Amino acid sequence: MKFRNFILSVVLVLISAISSWVNAQSFKEFEEDFPESLKVMYHVPVAMGDGVKLATDIYLPNKTGSYPSLLIRDMYSNGSTNTRQRYAKFATSNGYALVFQSVRGRYDSEGKWYPYFQEINDGNDTLNWIASQPWSNGKVGMFGSSYLASVQWLAAINKNPALVAIAPAVSPGNYYRDVAYPGGAFSLLSRASWGIGLVGSRTNMSFPVDWVNGINHLPIETLGESVGFKVQHFQDWIAHPSYDDYWKPLNLENRASEMNVPALNIGGWFDVFLRSTIGSYKTMTEESASETSRKGQRLIIGPWPHGWNQSTKLGDVDFGENSLINVPDMLLDWFDYWMKDTHKPTNLTAGTAPVRIFVMGENVWRDEQEWPLARTEYRPFYLNDNNTLSETPSTKNNATLQYTYDPKDPVPTLGGNIMMPKLRGPYDQKPLDDRKDIIRFTTSAFKEATEFTGPISAEIYASSSAMDTDFMAKLIVVKPDGTAFNLVDGVIRARYREGFETPKLIEPGKVYKYKIDMWATSYKLSEGDRIRVDITSSNYPRLARNLNTGAEFAKTSKMIVAKQTLHMSKKYPSKIVLPIIPK
């Protein structure tokens, strides 16, 4: 009886801790007033180390005194939008100074705009400037999403003592694998629509270009010109298709030992940068420069896309009201703990549960002690030549299935971890059912509820008639009514099967093993659900088509058709590995 009461008390504590921030609120609803004694200084020219001046706005809660500061370094706005003003209200109404800065070359800031690299030194110079101001108490925190999250990690490389805590949301960390070349295949849709279309100049742009259907121009090296632009950073991205010295400074996961800052890592199961959100948390907990930093990492992952915590519905699935969280309260909890001496630790800040995930299917939040979960059972499901997916490997000496991949008719993108709002998230895959260039493998119905939470990968044995091609795997949940929606997917470009630094073409007809990183998810199947794995060779326009010629990337418009053979025999046990969580 005493044990039952103890368990009940623990459960009630956990429920109380979670419910305190699950009540949905984002900055969209944050309408607090500025303090009456607010002092504002607009467009203060802050000089960087090379003399370039960046336009900076300062919001102070009172005219006198010194305060901890929250810094936002932005390339999407000059600070005058309602969203950015809400950030300033949030900070000043809670006793923080808010410093808003337009990054180099954007809006009213001087200098030349070029993404990412410039933010390392500019972030450090800005932190030093804030710490030296009479209204600053020397403590600075940073928050924001996407590029506003990138600048936090890039500034953190300098171990600046003024940077006390950060809260990066949906942030890249390995810019080769996440931003530009997942699995070695160019992320065409996001890099074109973002790199050329939105941020190709000093201010955001929205010219009448169809970034979904209008980017099929070849060769890709002249794509920008074909839609009216010539943007240097886009040209540089396509000029570096391998992981080389251009990308290595931007592999922040490899630079965790150069950082010394607690971080509230926020991600979404359908975010384009999910792999990096998890990767940054892992490397910082293991390799960052101090015990405070290593123990000060937190990870929160919801059922969200890149535009996180905005709606309960994503794609064709509604995850319920419980899927949205109270962001201002969560951030205030985080920064008060690290930046104000009087704040008491909570479940989030004290580290009693450093990981918090949303389990889809069951649609509940759950606290965990680590990632991946220590109790995980990694279970292989094998592909069979009768299109089944089973836990028993084939005993056949020869078992194959074939399909044809024609780059002129690629499989259209339907859901997934992408930026484009109208395509991202979980979608019923029925519109693709008639395609013959997708091979599908399905389990029998699960006899009991089954959860898989953690990293997912596929090992595919395949041969091709081409010298280079792509192989892709997509994990799908099939409901009893036939609805089949995607959870995760992944790709490997054949020439990068042995690593991303040195491409190696394949020998036509030879069988190779391809390991496909499908990132991670958390989903609880219901009794009667099935899982399906789709294998194909294109996902367009999310990923640039492999033209199958073996030619240098982006240089040619020549295409050839590839005949693909999947092998699933005793010798070649193609499989997907799922992270099963025992009851």
PDB file of N, CA and C in Angstrom, residues 49-117:
ATOM      1  N   GLY A  49      34.441  43.853 -34.882  1.00  0.00           N
ATOM      2  CA  GLY A  49      35.897  43.925 -34.824  1.00  0.00           C
ATOM      3  C   GLY A  49      36.528  44.516 -36.066  1.00  0.00           C
ATOM      4  N   ASP A  50      35.861  44.380 -37.227  1.00  0.00           N
ATOM      5  CA  ASP A  50      36.412  44.921 -38.476  1.00  0.00           C
ATOM      6  C   ASP A  50      35.870  46.304 -38.802  1.00  0.00           C
ATOM      7  N   GLY A  51      35.134  46.908 -37.862  1.00  0.00           N
ATOM      8  CA  GLY A  51      34.629  48.255 -38.053  1.00  0.00           C
ATOM      9  C   GLY A  51      33.240  48.336 -38.645  1.00  0.00           C
ATOM     10  N   VAL A  52      32.699  47.238 -39.157  1.00  0.00           N
ATOM     11  CA  VAL A  52      31.346  47.232 -39.703  1.00  0.00           C
ATOM     12  C   VAL A  52      30.348  47.437 -38.564  1.00  0.00           C
ATOM     13  N   LYS A  53      29.358  48.316 -38.780  1.00  0.00           N
ATOM     14  CA  LYS A  53      28.393  48.638 -37.732  1.00  0.00           C
ATOM     15  C   LYS A  53      27.069  47.941 -37.994  1.00  0.00           C
ATOM     16  N   LEU A  54      26.548  47.281 -36.962  1.00  0.00           N
ATOM     17  CA  LEU A  54      25.295  46.544 -37.061  1.00  0.00           C
ATOM     18  C   LEU A  54      24.195  47.291 -36.306  1.00  0.00           C
ATOM     19  N   ALA A  55      23.041  47.453 -36.970  1.00  0.00           N
ATOM     20  CA  ALA A  55      21.909  48.167 -36.381  1.00  0.00           C
ATOM     21  C   ALA A  55      21.340  47.364 -35.213  1.00  0.00           C
ATOM     22  N   THR A  56      21.264  47.994 -34.048  1.00  0.00           N
ATOM     23  CA  THR A  56      20.895  47.306 -32.817  1.00  0.00           C
ATOM     24  C   THR A  56      19.880  48.136 -32.038  1.00  0.00           C
ATOM     25  N   ASP A  57      18.792  47.498 -31.623  1.00  0.00           N
ATOM     26  CA  ASP A  57      17.777  48.142 -30.800  1.00  0.00           C
ATOM     27  C   ASP A  57      17.895  47.626 -29.375  1.00  0.00           C
ATOM     28  N   ILE A  58      17.764  48.524 -28.397  1.00  0.00           N
ATOM     29  CA  ILE A  58      17.869  48.148 -26.985  1.00  0.00           C
ATOM     30  C   ILE A  58      16.596  48.569 -26.264  1.00  0.00           C
ATOM     31  N   TYR A  59      16.005  47.626 -25.547  1.00  0.00           N
ATOM     32  CA  TYR A  59      14.805  47.875 -24.740  1.00  0.00           C
ATOM     33  C   TYR A  59      15.178  47.619 -23.279  1.00  0.00           C
ATOM     34  N   LEU A  60      15.060  48.646 -22.435  1.00  0.00           N
ATOM     35  CA  LEU A  60      15.411  48.527 -21.024  1.00  0.00           C
ATOM     36  C   LEU A  60      14.157  48.640 -20.166  1.00  0.00           C
ATOM     37  N   PRO A  61      13.987  47.759 -19.172  1.00  0.00           N
ATOM     38  CA  PRO A  61      12.765  47.789 -18.359  1.00  0.00           C
ATOM     39  C   PRO A  61      12.640  49.041 -17.508  1.00  0.00           C
ATOM     40  N   ASN A  62      13.765  49.648 -17.106  1.00  0.00           N
ATOM     41  CA  ASN A  62      13.750  50.898 -16.343  1.00  0.00           C
ATOM     42  C   ASN A  62      14.858  51.798 -16.849  1.00  0.00           C
ATOM     43  N   LYS A  63      14.744  53.065 -16.552  1.00  0.00           N
ATOM     44  CA  LYS A  63      15.740  54.016 -17.045  1.00  0.00           C
ATOM     45  C   LYS A  63      17.060  53.915 -16.301  1.00  0.00           C
ATOM     46  N   THR A  64      17.030  53.374 -15.087  1.00  0.00           N
ATOM     47  CA  THR A  64      18.258  53.227 -14.322  1.00  0.00           C
ATOM     48  C   THR A  64      18.386  51.784 -13.864  1.00  0.00           C
ATOM     49  N   GLY A  65      19.585  51.383 -13.536  1.00  0.00           N
ATOM     50  CA  GLY A  65      19.826  50.029 -13.066  1.00  0.00           C
ATOM     51  C   GLY A  65      20.543  49.194 -14.106  1.00  0.00           C
ATOM     52  N   SER A  66      20.927  47.982 -13.713  1.00  0.00           N
ATOM     53  CA  SER A  66      21.569  47.047 -14.636  1.00  0.00           C
ATOM     54  C   SER A  66      20.786  45.742 -14.621  1.00  0.00           C
ATOM     55  N   TYR A  67      20.784  45.077 -15.781  1.00  0.00           N
ATOM     56  CA  TYR A  67      19.887  43.934 -15.964  1.00  0.00           C
ATOM     57  C   TYR A  67      20.584  42.811 -16.726  1.00  0.00           C
ATOM     58  N   PRO A  68      20.105  41.594 -16.518  1.00  0.00           N
ATOM     59  CA  PRO A  68      20.485  40.547 -17.466  1.00  0.00           C
ATOM     60  C   PRO A  68      19.836  40.839 -18.817  1.00  0.00           C
ATOM     61  N   SER A  69      20.492  40.433 -19.882  1.00  0.00           N
ATOM     62  CA  SER A  69      20.014  40.779 -21.223  1.00  0.00           C
ATOM     63  C   SER A  69      19.673  39.527 -22.023  1.00  0.00           C
ATOM     64  N   LEU A  70      18.619  39.625 -22.823  1.00  0.00           N
ATOM     65  CA  LEU A  70      18.284  38.608 -23.803  1.00  0.00           C
ATOM     66  C   LEU A  70      18.583  39.173 -25.186  1.00  0.00           C
ATOM     67  N   LEU A  71      19.368  38.441 -25.955  1.00  0.00           N
ATOM     68  CA  LEU A  71      19.835  38.898 -27.255  1.00  0.00           C
ATOM     69  C   LEU A  71      19.184  38.096 -28.377  1.00  0.00           C
ATOM     70  N   ILE A  72      18.652  38.800 -29.354  1.00  0.00           N
ATOM     71  CA  ILE A  72      18.154  38.190 -30.588  1.00  0.00           C
ATOM     72  C   ILE A  72      18.936  38.782 -31.747  1.00  0.00           C
ATOM     73  N   ARG A  73      19.596  37.917 -32.497  1.00  0.00           N
ATOM     74  CA  ARG A  73      20.288  38.347 -33.714  1.00  0.00           C
ATOM     75  C   ARG A  73      19.497  37.793 -34.886  1.00  0.00           C
ATOM     76  N   ASP A  74      18.982  38.688 -35.732  1.00  0.00           N
ATOM     77  CA  ASP A  74      17.949  38.317 -36.694  1.00  0.00           C
ATOM     78  C   ASP A  74      18.359  38.689 -38.108  1.00  0.00           C
ATOM     79  N   MET A  75      17.933  37.864 -39.076  1.00  0.00           N
ATOM     80  CA  MET A  75      18.120  38.224 -40.476  1.00  0.00           C
ATOM     81  C   MET A  75      16.791  38.311 -41.220  1.00  0.00           C
ATOM     82  N   TYR A  76      15.672  38.053 -40.524  1.00  0.00           N
ATOM     83  CA  TYR A  76      14.358  38.067 -41.157  1.00  0.00           C
ATOM     84  C   TYR A  76      13.601  39.377 -40.945  1.00  0.00           C
ATOM     85  N   SER A  77      14.100  40.243 -40.092  1.00  0.00           N
ATOM     86  CA  SER A  77      13.323  41.418 -39.691  1.00  0.00           C
ATOM     87  C   SER A  77      14.258  42.500 -39.196  1.00  0.00           C
ATOM     88  N   ASN A  78      13.769  43.747 -39.212  1.00  0.00           N
ATOM     89  CA  ASN A  78      14.527  44.855 -38.611  1.00  0.00           C
ATOM     90  C   ASN A  78      14.052  45.156 -37.195  1.00  0.00           C
ATOM     91  N   GLY A  79      13.209  44.268 -36.644  1.00  0.00           N
ATOM     92  CA  GLY A  79      12.758  44.429 -35.266  1.00  0.00           C
ATOM     93  C   GLY A  79      11.432  45.126 -35.100  1.00  0.00           C
ATOM     94  N   SER A  80      10.851  45.627 -36.184  1.00  0.00           N
ATOM     95  CA  SER A  80       9.623  46.410 -36.064  1.00  0.00           C
ATOM     96  C   SER A  80       8.354  45.571 -36.175  1.00  0.00           C
ATOM     97  N   THR A  81       8.476  44.297 -36.508  1.00  0.00           N
ATOM     98  CA  THR A  81       7.285  43.462 -36.669  1.00  0.00           C
ATOM     99  C   THR A  81       6.642  43.165 -35.322  1.00  0.00           C
ATOM    100  N   ASN A  82       5.381  42.772 -35.346  1.00  0.00           N
ATOM    101  CA  ASN A  82       4.663  42.457 -34.103  1.00  0.00           C
ATOM    102  C   ASN A  82       5.348  41.335 -33.337  1.00  0.00           C
ATOM    103  N   THR A  83       5.834  40.328 -34.070  1.00  0.00           N
ATOM    104  CA  THR A  83       6.489  39.197 -33.401  1.00  0.00           C
ATOM    105  C   THR A  83       7.684  39.662 -32.597  1.00  0.00           C
ATOM    106  N   ARG A  84       8.532  40.494 -33.199  1.00  0.00           N
ATOM    107  CA  ARG A  84       9.736  40.941 -32.497  1.00  0.00           C
ATOM    108  C   ARG A  84       9.386  41.892 -31.353  1.00  0.00           C
ATOM    109  N   GLN A  85       8.334  42.672 -31.510  1.00  0.00           N
ATOM    110  CA  GLN A  85       7.907  43.548 -30.421  1.00  0.00           C
ATOM    111  C   GLN A  85       7.387  42.725 -29.242  1.00  0.00           C
ATOM    112  N   ARG A  86       6.761  41.610 -29.538  1.00  0.00           N
ATOM    113  CA  ARG A  86       6.316  40.729 -28.445  1.00  0.00           C
ATOM    114  C   ARG A  86       7.508  40.179 -27.673  1.00  0.00           C
ATOM    115  N   TYR A  87       8.587  39.863 -28.386  1.00  0.00           N
ATOM    116  CA  TYR A  87       9.803  39.421 -27.699  1.00  0.00           C
ATOM    117  C   TYR A  87      10.283  40.499 -26.728  1.00  0.00           C
ATOM    118  N   ALA A  88      10.246  41.752 -27.182  1.00  0.00           N
ATOM    119  CA  ALA A  88      10.702  42.847 -26.331  1.00  0.00           C
ATOM    120  C   ALA A  88       9.791  43.025 -25.116  1.00  0.00           C
ATOM    121  N   LYS A  89       8.477  42.863 -25.320  1.00  0.00           N
ATOM    122  CA  LYS A  89       7.544  42.954 -24.193  1.00  0.00           C
ATOM    123  C   LYS A  89       7.787  41.828 -23.199  1.00  0.00           C
ATOM    124  N   PHE A  90       7.994  40.619 -23.733  1.00  0.00           N
ATOM    125  CA  PHE A  90       8.276  39.461 -22.876  1.00  0.00           C
ATOM    126  C   PHE A  90       9.498  39.720 -22.013  1.00  0.00           C
ATOM    127  N   ALA A  91      10.568  40.211 -22.611  1.00  0.00           N
ATOM    128  CA  ALA A  91      11.804  40.415 -21.868  1.00  0.00           C
ATOM    129  C   ALA A  91      11.658  41.519 -20.826  1.00  0.00           C
ATOM    130  N   THR A  92      11.216  42.681 -21.246  1.00  0.00           N
ATOM    131  CA  THR A  92      11.206  43.823 -20.333  1.00  0.00           C
ATOM    132  C   THR A  92      10.158  43.687 -19.233  1.00  0.00           C
ATOM    133  N   SER A  93       9.041  43.026 -19.516  1.00  0.00           N
ATOM    134  CA  SER A  93       8.034  42.845 -18.469  1.00  0.00           C
ATOM    135  C   SER A  93       8.474  41.817 -17.433  1.00  0.00           C
ATOM    136  N   ASN A  94       9.546  41.094 -17.713  1.00  0.00           N
ATOM    137  CA  ASN A  94      10.073  40.114 -16.762  1.00  0.00           C
ATOM    138  C   ASN A  94      11.460  40.481 -16.239  1.00  0.00           C
ATOM    139  N   GLY A  95      11.830  41.760 -16.380  1.00  0.00           N
ATOM    140  CA  GLY A  95      13.053  42.243 -15.758  1.00  0.00           C
ATOM    141  C   GLY A  95      14.313  42.040 -16.565  1.00  0.00           C
ATOM    142  N   TYR A  96      14.197  41.838 -17.869  1.00  0.00           N
ATOM    143  CA  TYR A  96      15.363  41.672 -18.740  1.00  0.00           C
ATOM    144  C   TYR A  96      15.463  42.838 -19.721  1.00  0.00           C
ATOM    145  N   ALA A  97      16.676  43.182 -20.082  1.00  0.00           N
ATOM    146  CA  ALA A  97      16.884  44.035 -21.238  1.00  0.00           C
ATOM    147  C   ALA A  97      16.772  43.158 -22.482  1.00  0.00           C
ATOM    148  N   LEU A  98      16.196  43.704 -23.535  1.00  0.00           N
ATOM    149  CA  LEU A  98      16.118  42.980 -24.812  1.00  0.00           C
ATOM    150  C   LEU A  98      16.988  43.709 -25.825  1.00  0.00           C
ATOM    151  N   VAL A  99      17.924  42.980 -26.404  1.00  0.00           N
ATOM    152  CA  VAL A  99      18.794  43.533 -27.438  1.00  0.00           C
ATOM    153  C   VAL A  99      18.458  42.832 -28.749  1.00  0.00           C
ATOM    154  N   PHE A 100      18.008  43.631 -29.713  1.00  0.00           N
ATOM    155  CA  PHE A 100      17.660  43.094 -31.027  1.00  0.00           C
ATOM    156  C   PHE A 100      18.641  43.646 -32.052  1.00  0.00           C
ATOM    157  N   GLN A 101      19.245  42.731 -32.820  1.00  0.00           N
ATOM    158  CA  GLN A 101      20.247  43.163 -33.788  1.00  0.00           C
ATOM    159  C   GLN A 101      19.993  42.528 -35.145  1.00  0.00           C
ATOM    160  N   SER A 102      20.015  43.323 -36.213  1.00  0.00           N
ATOM    161  CA  SER A 102      19.993  42.798 -37.569  1.00  0.00           C
ATOM    162  C   SER A 102      21.406  42.354 -37.938  1.00  0.00           C
ATOM    163  N   VAL A 103      21.531  41.128 -38.436  1.00  0.00           N
ATOM    164  CA  VAL A 103      22.860  40.594 -38.714  1.00  0.00           C
ATOM    165  C   VAL A 103      23.505  41.334 -39.882  1.00  0.00           C
ATOM    166  N   ARG A 104      24.762  41.128 -40.043  1.00  0.00           N
ATOM    167  CA  ARG A 104      25.577  41.805 -41.065  1.00  0.00           C
ATOM    168  C   ARG A 104      24.952  41.692 -42.463  1.00  0.00           C
ATOM    169  N   GLY A 105      24.818  42.848 -43.106  1.00  0.00           N
ATOM    170  CA  GLY A 105      24.344  42.866 -44.476  1.00  0.00           C
ATOM    171  C   GLY A 105      22.851  42.758 -44.643  1.00  0.00           C
ATOM    172  N   ARG A 106      22.094  42.746 -43.542  1.00  0.00           N
ATOM    173  CA  ARG A 106      20.634  42.653 -43.630  1.00  0.00           C
ATOM    174  C   ARG A 106      20.000  43.917 -43.044  1.00  0.00           C
ATOM    175  N   TYR A 107      19.000  44.401 -43.729  1.00  0.00           N
ATOM    176  CA  TYR A 107      18.248  45.592 -43.327  1.00  0.00           C
ATOM    177  C   TYR A 107      19.186  46.781 -43.096  1.00  0.00           C
ATOM    178  N   ASP A 108      19.195  47.360 -41.912  1.00  0.00           N
ATOM    179  CA  ASP A 108      19.964  48.591 -41.703  1.00  0.00           C
ATOM    180  C   ASP A 108      21.392  48.340 -41.240  1.00  0.00           C
ATOM    181  N   SER A 109      21.800  47.094 -41.183  1.00  0.00           N
ATOM    182  CA  SER A 109      23.177  46.789 -40.767  1.00  0.00           C
ATOM    183  C   SER A 109      24.129  46.874 -41.954  1.00  0.00           C
ATOM    184  N   GLU A 110      25.322  47.384 -41.694  1.00  0.00           N
ATOM    185  CA  GLU A 110      26.327  47.508 -42.744  1.00  0.00           C
ATOM    186  C   GLU A 110      26.914  46.145 -43.099  1.00  0.00           C
ATOM    187  N   GLY A 111      27.734  46.140 -44.143  1.00  0.00           N
ATOM    188  CA  GLY A 111      28.473  44.944 -44.502  1.00  0.00           C
ATOM    189  C   GLY A 111      27.792  44.110 -45.559  1.00  0.00           C
ATOM    190  N   LYS A 112      28.453  43.028 -45.937  1.00  0.00           N
ATOM    191  CA  LYS A 112      27.962  42.129 -46.967  1.00  0.00           C
ATOM    192  C   LYS A 112      27.272  40.934 -46.321  1.00  0.00           C
ATOM    193  N   TRP A 113      26.084  40.607 -46.821  1.00  0.00           N
ATOM    194  CA  TRP A 113      25.317  39.471 -46.295  1.00  0.00           C
ATOM    195  C   TRP A 113      25.831  38.164 -46.904  1.00  0.00           C
ATOM    196  N   TYR A 114      26.186  37.238 -46.009  1.00  0.00           N
ATOM    197  CA  TYR A 114      26.557  35.880 -46.413  1.00  0.00           C
ATOM    198  C   TYR A 114      26.223  34.983 -45.224  1.00  0.00           C
ATOM    199  N   PRO A 115      25.361  33.997 -45.414  1.00  0.00           N
ATOM    200  CA  PRO A 115      24.859  33.235 -44.265  1.00  0.00           C
ATOM    201  C   PRO A 115      25.942  32.485 -43.488  1.00  0.00           C
ATOM    202  N   TYR A 116      25.724  32.416 -42.198  1.00  0.00           N
ATOM    203  CA  TYR A 116      26.376  31.513 -41.253  1.00  0.00           C
ATOM    204  C   TYR A 116      27.777  31.949 -40.808  1.00  0.00           C
ATOM    205  N   PHE A 117      28.766  31.947 -41.699  1.00  0.00           N
ATOM    206  CA  PHE A 117      30.159  32.106 -41.284  1.00  0.00           C
ATOM    207  C   PHE A 117      30.384  33.392 -40.497  1.00  0.00           C
TER     208      PHE A 117
END
